[in-house]
PDB file of C-alpha atoms in Angstrom:
ATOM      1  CA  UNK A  65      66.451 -10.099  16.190  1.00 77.00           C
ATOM      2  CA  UNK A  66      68.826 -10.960  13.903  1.00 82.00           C
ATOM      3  CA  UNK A  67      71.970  -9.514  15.060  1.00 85.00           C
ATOM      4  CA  UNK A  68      71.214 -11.662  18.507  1.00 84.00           C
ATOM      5  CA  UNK A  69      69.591  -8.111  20.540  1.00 83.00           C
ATOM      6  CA  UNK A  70      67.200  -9.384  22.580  1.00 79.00           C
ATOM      7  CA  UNK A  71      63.056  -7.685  22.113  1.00 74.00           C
ATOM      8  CA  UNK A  72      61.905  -5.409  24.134  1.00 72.00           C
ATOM      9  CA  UNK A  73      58.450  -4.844  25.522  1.00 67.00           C
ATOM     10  CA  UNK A  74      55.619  -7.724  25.781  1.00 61.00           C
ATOM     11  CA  UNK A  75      55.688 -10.871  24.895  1.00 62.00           C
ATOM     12  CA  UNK A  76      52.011 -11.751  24.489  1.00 67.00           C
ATOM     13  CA  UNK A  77      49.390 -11.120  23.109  1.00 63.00           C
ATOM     14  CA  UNK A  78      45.995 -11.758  22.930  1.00 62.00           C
ATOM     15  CA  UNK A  79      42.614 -12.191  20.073  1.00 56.00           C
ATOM     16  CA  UNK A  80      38.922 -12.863  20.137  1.00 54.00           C
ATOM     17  CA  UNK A  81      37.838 -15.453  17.726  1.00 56.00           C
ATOM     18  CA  UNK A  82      33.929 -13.697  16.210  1.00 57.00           C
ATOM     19  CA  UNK A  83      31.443 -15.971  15.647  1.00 67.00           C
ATOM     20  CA  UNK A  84      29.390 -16.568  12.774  1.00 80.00           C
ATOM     21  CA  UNK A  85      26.998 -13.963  11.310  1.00 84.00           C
ATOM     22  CA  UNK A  86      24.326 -12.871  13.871  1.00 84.00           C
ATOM     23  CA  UNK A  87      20.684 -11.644  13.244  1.00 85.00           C
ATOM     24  CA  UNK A  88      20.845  -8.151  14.613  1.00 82.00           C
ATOM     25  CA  UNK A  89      17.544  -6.566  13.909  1.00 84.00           C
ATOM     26  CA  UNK A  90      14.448  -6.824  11.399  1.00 88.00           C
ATOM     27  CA  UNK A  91      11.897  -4.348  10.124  1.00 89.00           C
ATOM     28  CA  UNK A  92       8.993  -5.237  11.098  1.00 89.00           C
ATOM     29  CA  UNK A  93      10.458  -5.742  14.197  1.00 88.00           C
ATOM     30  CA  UNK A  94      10.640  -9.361  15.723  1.00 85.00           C
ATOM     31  CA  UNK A  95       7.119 -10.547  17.066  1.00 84.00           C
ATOM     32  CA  UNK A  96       5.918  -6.735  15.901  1.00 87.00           C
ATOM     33  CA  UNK A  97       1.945  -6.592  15.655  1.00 86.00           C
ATOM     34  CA  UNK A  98      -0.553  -4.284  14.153  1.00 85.00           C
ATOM     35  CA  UNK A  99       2.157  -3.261  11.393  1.00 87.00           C
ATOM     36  CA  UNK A 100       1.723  -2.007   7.475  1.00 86.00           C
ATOM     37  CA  UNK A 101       4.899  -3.101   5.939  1.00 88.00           C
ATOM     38  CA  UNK A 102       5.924  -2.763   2.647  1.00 87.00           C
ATOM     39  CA  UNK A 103       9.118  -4.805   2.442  1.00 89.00           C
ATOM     40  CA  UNK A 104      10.760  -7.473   5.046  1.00 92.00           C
ATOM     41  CA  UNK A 105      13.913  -6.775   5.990  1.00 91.00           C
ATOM     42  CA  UNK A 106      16.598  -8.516   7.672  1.00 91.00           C
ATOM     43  CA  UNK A 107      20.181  -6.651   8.863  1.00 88.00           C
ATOM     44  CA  UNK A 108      23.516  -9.461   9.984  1.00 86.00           C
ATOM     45  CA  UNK A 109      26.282  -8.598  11.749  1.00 83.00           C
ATOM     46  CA  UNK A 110      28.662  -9.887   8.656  1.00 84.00           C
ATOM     47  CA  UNK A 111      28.140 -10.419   4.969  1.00 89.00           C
ATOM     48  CA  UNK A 112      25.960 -13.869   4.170  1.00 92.00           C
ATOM     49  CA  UNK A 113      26.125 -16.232   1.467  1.00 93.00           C
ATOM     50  CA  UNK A 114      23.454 -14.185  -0.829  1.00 91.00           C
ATOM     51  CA  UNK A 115      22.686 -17.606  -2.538  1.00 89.00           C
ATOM     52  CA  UNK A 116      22.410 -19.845   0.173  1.00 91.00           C
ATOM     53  CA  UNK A 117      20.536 -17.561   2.213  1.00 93.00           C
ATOM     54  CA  UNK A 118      17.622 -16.585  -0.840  1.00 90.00           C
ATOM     55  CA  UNK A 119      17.363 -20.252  -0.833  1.00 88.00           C
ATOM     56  CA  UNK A 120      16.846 -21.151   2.819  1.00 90.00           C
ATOM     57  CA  UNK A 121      14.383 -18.206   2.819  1.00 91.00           C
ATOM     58  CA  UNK A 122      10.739 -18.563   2.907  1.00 91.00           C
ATOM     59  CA  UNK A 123       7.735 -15.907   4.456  1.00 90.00           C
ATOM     60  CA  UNK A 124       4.576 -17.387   4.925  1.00 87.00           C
ATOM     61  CA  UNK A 125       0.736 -16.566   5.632  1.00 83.00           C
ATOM     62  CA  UNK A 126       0.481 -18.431   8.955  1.00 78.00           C
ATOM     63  CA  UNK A 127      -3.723 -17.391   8.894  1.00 68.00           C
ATOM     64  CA  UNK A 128      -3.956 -19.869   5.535  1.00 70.00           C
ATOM     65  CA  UNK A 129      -0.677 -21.487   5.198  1.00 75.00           C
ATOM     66  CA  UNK A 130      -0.063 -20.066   2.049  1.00 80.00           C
ATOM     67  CA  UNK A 131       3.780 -18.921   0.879  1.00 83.00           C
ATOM     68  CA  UNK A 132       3.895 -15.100  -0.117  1.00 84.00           C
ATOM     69  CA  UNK A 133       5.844 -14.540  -3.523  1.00 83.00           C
ATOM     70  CA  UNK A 134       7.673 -11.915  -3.978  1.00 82.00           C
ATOM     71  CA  UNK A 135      11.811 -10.222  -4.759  1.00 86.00           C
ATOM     72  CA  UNK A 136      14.724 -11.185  -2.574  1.00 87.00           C
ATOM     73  CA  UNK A 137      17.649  -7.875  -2.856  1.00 89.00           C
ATOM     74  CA  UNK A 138      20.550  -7.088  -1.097  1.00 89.00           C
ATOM     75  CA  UNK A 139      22.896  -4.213  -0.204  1.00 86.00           C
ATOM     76  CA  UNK A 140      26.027  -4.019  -1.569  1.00 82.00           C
ATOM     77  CA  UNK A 141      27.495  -5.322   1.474  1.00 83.00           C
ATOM     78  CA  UNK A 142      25.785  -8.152   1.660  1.00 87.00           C
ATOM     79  CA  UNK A 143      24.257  -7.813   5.134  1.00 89.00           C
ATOM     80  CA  UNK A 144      20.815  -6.397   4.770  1.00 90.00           C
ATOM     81  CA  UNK A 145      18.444  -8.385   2.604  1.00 92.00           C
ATOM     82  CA  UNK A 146      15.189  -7.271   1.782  1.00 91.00           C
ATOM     83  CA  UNK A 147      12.098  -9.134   0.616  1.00 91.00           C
ATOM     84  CA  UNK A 148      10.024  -6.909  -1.222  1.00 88.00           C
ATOM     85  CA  UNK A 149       6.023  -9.086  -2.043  1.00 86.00           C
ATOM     86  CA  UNK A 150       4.524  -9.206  -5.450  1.00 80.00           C
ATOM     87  CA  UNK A 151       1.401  -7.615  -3.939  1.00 80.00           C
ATOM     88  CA  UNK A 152       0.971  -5.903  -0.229  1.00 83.00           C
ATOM     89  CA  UNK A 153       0.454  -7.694   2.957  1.00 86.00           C
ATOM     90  CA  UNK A 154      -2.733  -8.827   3.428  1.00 82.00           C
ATOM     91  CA  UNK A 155      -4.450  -6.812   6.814  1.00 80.00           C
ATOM     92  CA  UNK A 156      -4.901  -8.737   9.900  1.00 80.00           C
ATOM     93  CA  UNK A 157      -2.525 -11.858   9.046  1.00 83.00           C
ATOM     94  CA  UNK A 158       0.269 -13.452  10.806  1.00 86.00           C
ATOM     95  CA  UNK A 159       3.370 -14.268   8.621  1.00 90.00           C
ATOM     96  CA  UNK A 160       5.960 -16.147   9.569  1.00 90.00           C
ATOM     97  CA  UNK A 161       9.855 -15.667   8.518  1.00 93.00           C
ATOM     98  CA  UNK A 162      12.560 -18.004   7.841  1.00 91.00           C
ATOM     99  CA  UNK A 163      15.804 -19.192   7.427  1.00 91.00           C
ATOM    100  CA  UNK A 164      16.176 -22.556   6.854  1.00 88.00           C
ATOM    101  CA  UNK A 165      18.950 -25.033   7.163  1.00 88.00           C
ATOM    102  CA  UNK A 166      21.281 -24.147   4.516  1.00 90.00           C
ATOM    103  CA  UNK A 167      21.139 -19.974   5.458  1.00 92.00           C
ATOM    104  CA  UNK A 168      24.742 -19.316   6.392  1.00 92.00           C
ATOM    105  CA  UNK A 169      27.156 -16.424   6.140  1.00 91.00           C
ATOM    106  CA  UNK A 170      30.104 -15.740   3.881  1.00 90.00           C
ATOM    107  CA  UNK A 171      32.375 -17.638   5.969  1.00 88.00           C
ATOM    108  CA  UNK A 172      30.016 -20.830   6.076  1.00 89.00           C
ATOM    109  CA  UNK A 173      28.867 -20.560   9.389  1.00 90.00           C
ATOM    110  CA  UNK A 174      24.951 -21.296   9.648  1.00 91.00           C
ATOM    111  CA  UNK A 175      22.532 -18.966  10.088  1.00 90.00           C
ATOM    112  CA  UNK A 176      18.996 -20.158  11.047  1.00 89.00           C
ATOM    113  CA  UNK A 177      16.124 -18.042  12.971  1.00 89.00           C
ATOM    114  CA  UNK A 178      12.659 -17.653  12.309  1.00 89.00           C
ATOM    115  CA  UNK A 179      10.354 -14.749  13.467  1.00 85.00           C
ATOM    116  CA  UNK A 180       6.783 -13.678  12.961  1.00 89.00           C
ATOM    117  CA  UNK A 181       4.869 -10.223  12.770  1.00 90.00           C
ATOM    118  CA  UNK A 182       1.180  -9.302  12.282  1.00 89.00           C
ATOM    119  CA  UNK A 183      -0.087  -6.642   9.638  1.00 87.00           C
ATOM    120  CA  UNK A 184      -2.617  -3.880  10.558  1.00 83.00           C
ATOM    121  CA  UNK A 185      -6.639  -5.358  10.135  1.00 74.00           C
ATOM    122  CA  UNK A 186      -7.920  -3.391   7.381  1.00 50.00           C
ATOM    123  CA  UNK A 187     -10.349  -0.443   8.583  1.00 34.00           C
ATOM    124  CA  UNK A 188     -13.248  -1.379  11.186  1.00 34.00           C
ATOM    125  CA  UNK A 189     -10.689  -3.437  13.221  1.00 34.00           C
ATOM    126  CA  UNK A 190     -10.105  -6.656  11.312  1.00 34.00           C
ATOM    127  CA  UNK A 191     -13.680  -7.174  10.109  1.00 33.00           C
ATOM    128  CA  UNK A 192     -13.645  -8.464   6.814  1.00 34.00           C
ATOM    129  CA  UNK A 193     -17.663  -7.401   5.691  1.00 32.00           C
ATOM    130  CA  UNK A 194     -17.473  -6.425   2.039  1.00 33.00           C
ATOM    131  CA  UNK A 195     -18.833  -3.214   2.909  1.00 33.00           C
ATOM    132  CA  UNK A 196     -15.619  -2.078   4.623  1.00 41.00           C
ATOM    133  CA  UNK A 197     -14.290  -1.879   0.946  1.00 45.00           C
ATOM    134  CA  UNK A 198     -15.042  -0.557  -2.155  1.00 49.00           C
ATOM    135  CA  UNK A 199     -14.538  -2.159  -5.629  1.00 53.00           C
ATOM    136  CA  UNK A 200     -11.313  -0.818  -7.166  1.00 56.00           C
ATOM    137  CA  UNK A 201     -11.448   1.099 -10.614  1.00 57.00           C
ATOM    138  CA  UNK A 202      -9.413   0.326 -13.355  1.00 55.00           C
ATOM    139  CA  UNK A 203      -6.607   2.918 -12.955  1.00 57.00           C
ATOM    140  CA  UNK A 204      -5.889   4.918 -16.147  1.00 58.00           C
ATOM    141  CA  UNK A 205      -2.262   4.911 -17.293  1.00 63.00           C
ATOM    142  CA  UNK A 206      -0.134   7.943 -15.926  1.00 67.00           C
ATOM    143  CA  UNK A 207       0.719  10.955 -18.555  1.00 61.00           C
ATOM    144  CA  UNK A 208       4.285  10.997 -19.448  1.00 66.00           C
ATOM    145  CA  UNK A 209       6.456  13.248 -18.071  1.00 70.00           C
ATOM    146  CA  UNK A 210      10.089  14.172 -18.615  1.00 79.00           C
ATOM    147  CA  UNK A 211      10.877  14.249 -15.509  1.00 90.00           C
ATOM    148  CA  UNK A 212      10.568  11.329 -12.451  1.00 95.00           C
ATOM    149  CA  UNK A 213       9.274  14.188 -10.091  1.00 95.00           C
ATOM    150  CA  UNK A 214       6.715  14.410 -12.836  1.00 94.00           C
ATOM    151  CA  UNK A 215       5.789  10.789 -13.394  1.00 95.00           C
ATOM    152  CA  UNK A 216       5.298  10.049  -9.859  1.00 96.00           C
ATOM    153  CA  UNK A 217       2.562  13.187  -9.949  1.00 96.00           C
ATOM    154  CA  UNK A 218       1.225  11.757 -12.488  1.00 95.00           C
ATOM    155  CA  UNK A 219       0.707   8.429 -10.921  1.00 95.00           C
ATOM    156  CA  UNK A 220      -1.350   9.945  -8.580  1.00 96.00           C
ATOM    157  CA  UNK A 221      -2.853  12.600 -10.374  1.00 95.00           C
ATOM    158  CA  UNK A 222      -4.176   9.540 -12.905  1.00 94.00           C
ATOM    159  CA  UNK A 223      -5.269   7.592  -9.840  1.00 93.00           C
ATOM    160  CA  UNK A 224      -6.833  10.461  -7.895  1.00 93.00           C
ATOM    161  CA  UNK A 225      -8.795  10.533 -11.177  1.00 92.00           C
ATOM    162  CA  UNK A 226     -10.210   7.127 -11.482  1.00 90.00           C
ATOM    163  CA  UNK A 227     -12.025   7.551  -7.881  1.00 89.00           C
ATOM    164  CA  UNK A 228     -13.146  11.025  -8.912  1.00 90.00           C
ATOM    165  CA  UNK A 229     -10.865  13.036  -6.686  1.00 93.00           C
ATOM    166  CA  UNK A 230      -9.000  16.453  -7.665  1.00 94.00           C
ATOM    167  CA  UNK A 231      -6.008  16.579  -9.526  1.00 95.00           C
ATOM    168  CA  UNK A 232      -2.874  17.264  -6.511  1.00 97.00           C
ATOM    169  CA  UNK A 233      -0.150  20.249  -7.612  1.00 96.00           C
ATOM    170  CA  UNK A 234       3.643  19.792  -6.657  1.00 96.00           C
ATOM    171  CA  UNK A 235       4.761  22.369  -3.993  1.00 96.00           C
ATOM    172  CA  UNK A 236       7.849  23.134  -4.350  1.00 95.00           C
ATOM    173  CA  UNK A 237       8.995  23.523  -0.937  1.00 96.00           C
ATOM    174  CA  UNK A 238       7.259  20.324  -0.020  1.00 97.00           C
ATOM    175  CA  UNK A 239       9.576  18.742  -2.836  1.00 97.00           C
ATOM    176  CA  UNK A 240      12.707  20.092  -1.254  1.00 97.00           C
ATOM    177  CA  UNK A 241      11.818  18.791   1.938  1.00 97.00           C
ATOM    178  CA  UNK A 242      10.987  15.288   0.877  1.00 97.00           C
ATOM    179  CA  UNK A 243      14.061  15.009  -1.865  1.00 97.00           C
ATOM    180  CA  UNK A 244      16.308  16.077   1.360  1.00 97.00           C
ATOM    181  CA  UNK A 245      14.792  13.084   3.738  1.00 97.00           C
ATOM    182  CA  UNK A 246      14.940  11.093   0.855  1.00 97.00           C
ATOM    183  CA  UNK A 247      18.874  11.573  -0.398  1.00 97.00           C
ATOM    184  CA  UNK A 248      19.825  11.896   3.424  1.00 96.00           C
ATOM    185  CA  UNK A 249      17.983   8.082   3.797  1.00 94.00           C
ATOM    186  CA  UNK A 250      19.928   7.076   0.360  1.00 95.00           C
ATOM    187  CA  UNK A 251      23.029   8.331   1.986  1.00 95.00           C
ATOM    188  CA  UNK A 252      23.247   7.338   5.223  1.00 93.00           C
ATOM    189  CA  UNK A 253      22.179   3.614   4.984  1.00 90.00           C
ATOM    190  CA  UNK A 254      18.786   4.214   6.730  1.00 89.00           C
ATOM    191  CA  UNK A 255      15.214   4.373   6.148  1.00 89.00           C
ATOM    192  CA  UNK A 256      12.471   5.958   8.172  1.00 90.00           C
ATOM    193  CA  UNK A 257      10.319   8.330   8.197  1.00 90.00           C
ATOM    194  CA  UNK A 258      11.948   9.991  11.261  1.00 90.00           C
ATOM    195  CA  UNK A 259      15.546  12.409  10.334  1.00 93.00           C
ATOM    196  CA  UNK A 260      18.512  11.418  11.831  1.00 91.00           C
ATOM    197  CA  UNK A 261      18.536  14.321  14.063  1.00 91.00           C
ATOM    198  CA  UNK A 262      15.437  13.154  15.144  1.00 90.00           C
ATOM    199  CA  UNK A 263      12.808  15.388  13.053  1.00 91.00           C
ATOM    200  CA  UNK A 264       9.459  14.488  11.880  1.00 92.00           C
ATOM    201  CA  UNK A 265       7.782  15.316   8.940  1.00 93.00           C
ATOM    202  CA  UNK A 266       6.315  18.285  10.457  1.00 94.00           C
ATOM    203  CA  UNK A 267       9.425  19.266  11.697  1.00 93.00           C
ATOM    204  CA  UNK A 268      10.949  18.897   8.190  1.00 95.00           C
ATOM    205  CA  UNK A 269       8.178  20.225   6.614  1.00 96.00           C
ATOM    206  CA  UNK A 270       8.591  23.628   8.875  1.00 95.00           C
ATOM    207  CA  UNK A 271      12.311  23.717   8.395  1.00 95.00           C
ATOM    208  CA  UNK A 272      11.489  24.147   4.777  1.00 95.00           C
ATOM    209  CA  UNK A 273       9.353  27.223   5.541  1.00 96.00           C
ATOM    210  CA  UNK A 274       6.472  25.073   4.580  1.00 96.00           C
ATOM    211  CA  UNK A 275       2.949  26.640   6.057  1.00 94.00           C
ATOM    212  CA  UNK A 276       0.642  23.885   6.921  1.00 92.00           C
ATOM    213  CA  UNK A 277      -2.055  22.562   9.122  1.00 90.00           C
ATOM    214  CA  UNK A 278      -2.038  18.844   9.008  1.00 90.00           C
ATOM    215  CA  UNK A 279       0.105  16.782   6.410  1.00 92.00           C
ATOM    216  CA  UNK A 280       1.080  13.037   5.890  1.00 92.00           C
ATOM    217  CA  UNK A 281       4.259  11.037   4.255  1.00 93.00           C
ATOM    218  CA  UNK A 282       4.301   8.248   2.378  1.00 94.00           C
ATOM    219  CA  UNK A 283       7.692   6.091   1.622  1.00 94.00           C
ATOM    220  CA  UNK A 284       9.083   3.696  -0.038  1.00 93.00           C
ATOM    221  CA  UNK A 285      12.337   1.983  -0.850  1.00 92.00           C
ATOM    222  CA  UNK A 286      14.126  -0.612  -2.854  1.00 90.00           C
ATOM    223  CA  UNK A 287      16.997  -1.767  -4.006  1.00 89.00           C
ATOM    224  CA  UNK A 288      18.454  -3.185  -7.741  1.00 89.00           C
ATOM    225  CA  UNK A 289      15.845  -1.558  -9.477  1.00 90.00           C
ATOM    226  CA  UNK A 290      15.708   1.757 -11.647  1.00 93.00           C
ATOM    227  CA  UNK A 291      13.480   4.662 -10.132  1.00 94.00           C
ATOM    228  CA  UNK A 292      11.008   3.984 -13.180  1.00 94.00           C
ATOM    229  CA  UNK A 293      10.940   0.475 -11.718  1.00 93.00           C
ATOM    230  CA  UNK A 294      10.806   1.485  -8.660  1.00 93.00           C
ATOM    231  CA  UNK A 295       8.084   3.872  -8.454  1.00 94.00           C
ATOM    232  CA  UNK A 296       5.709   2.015 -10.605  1.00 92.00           C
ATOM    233  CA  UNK A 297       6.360  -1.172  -8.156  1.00 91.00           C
ATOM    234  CA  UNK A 298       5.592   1.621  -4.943  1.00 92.00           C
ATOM    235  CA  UNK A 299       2.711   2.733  -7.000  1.00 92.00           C
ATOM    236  CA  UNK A 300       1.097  -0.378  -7.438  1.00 89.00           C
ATOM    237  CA  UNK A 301       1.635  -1.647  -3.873  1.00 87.00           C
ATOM    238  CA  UNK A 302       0.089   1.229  -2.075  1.00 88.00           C
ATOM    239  CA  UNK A 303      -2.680   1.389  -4.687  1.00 86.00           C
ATOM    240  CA  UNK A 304      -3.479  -2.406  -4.030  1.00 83.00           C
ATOM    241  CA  UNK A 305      -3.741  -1.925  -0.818  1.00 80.00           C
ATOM    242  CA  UNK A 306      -7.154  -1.990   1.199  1.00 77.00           C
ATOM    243  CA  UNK A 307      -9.751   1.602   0.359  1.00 74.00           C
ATOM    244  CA  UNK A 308     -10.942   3.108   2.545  1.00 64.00           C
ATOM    245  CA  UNK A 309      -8.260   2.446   4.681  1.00 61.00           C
ATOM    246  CA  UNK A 310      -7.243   3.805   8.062  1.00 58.00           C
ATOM    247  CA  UNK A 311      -3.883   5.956   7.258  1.00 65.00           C
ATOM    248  CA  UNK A 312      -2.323   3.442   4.945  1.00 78.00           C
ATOM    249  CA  UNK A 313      -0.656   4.785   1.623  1.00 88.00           C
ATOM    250  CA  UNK A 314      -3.498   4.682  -0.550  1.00 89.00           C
ATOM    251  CA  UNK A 315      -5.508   6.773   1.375  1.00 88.00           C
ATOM    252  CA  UNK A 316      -2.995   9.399   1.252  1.00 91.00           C
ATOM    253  CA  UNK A 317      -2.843   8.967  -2.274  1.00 94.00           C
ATOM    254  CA  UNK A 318      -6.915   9.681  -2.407  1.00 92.00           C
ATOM    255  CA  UNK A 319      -7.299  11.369   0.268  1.00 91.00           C
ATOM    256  CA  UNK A 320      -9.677  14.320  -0.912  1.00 91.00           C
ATOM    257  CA  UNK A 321      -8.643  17.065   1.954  1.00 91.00           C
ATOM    258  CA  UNK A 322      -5.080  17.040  -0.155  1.00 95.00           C
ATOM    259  CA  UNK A 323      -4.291  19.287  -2.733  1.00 95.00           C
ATOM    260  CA  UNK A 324      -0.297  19.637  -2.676  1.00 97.00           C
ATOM    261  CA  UNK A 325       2.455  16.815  -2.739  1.00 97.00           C
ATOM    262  CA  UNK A 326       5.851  17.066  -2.583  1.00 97.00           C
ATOM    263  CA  UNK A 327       7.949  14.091  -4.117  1.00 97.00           C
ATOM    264  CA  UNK A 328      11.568  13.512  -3.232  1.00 97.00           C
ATOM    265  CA  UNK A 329      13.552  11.147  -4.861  1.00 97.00           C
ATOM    266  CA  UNK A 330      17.071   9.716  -3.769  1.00 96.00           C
ATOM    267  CA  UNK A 331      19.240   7.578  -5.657  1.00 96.00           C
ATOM    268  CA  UNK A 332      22.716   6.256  -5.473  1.00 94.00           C
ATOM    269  CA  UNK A 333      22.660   3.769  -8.607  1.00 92.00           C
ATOM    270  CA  UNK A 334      22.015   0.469  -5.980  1.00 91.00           C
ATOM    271  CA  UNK A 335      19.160   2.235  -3.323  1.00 93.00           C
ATOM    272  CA  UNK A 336      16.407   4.390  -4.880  1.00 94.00           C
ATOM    273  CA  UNK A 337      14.016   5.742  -1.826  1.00 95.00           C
ATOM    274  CA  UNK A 338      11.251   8.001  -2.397  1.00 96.00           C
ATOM    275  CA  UNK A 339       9.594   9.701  -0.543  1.00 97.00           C
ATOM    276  CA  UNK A 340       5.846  11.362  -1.333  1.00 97.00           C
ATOM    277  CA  UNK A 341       4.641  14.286   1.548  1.00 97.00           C
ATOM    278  CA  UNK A 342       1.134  15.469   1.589  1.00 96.00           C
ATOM    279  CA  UNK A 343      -0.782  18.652   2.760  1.00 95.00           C
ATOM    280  CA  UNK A 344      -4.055  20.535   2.316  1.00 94.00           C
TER     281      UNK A 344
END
């Protein structure tokens, strides 16, 4: 030091230089097939260069070739960025998704990879005959509500109507159960339809002193938006999706054997997820 006392204890030491960013997972997962999507998302080991990356990103319909438009958000972190498509994915297509040279993190390191996943074939295993569809009707606007619980019944309610279904009622308990998956999903930086201690929605559903026989979830997520924003864009992407369909979200939305929902709704100003559970 500097009196001339000479330092005790070691005198070296050692540090481990990190590399760049690192692709660490993806939902749909990497190579994932028969899969229903409703957003693409992509999870680094560091924070990314948000502008560099949106540009080096592309998704594409490898069955015609065709890019897929759509909304590029991120977490407030910067190292989960979400692509969220102007209409759903297509049933029984490849896409393929990638960053391109120019991707790189915040440090400038590059980040390239590319990956590919396959969406569910719409109902009678991929056929496309016309008769495995039926011709949308023109969906009535939803009555107004002051309340987002409300609204998002009413989105249905209005839908169930213009296929000639019966009006859904919100169960309270069912509501309690969903808004607690949802805020725990908001809170804890995941999204699922499985609890972090591991429970289903039955097993939610139960803990809620729910009584049912069968029941179904839909959810949906997204970030930078308002929850009026986001559950008209949710609404609009499950309703554009294939009917009849094989347990996608519009046929829980129609399905006739419901006659409760329960909407939860989490929100921390950045993340809205909502989540919608169904039961006869």
């Amino acid at each position: 030091d500097s009196a001339g006392n000479a330092l005790g204890g070691k005198g070296n030491f050692s540090f481990i230089v990190q590399r760049g960013a690192q692709l660490i997972t993806t939902a749909p997962k990497l190579g994932a097939s028969d899969v229903e999507p409703a957003t693409v998302e992509m999870w680094f080991s560091s924070p990314m260069d948000v502008d560099a990356t949106n540009e080096a990103f592309s998704l594409t319909d490898s069955s015609s070739g065709a890019l897929v438009g759509g909304r590029l958000n991120w977490n407030e972190e910067r190292t989960q960025l979400i692509f969220s498509p102007d209409q759903a994915f297509a049933g029984g297509r490849a896409f393929d998704v990638v960053l391109a040279a120019g991707a790189r993190d915040a440090d400038g390191n590059p980040v390239e990879t590319s990956w590919t996943f396959t969406s569910k074939a719409s109902l009678g295993g991929g056929a496309r005959s016309t008769t495995s569809t039926r011709t949308a009707p023109m969906l009535g606007a939803p009555a107004p509500s002051d309340s987002l619980v409300g609204y998002a019944l009413n989105q249905i309610n209005a839908a169930r109507a213009a296929y000639g279904f019966a009006p859904l009622w919100l169960d309270a308990g069912m509501t309690a159960a969903a808004t607690a998956h949802a805020w725990d999903q908001v809170s804890y930086g995941y999204y699922s339809h499985t609890s972090r201690n591991g429970a289903s929605l039955y097993g939610r559903l139960a803990a809620a002193g729910v009584a049912f026989s069968m029941a179904s979830e839909n959810q949906c997520h997204y970030y930078g938006m308002s929850v009026t924003d986001t559950l008209n864009w949710c609404h609009g992407a499950f309703m554009s999706e294939p009917y009849p369909g094989l347990w996608n979200h519009i046929a829980n939305v129609l399905n006739p054997r419901w006659n409760r929902v329960g909407v939860g709704i989490g929100d921390n100003g950045s993340h809205v997820v909502i989540t919608w559970d169904f039961a006869p």
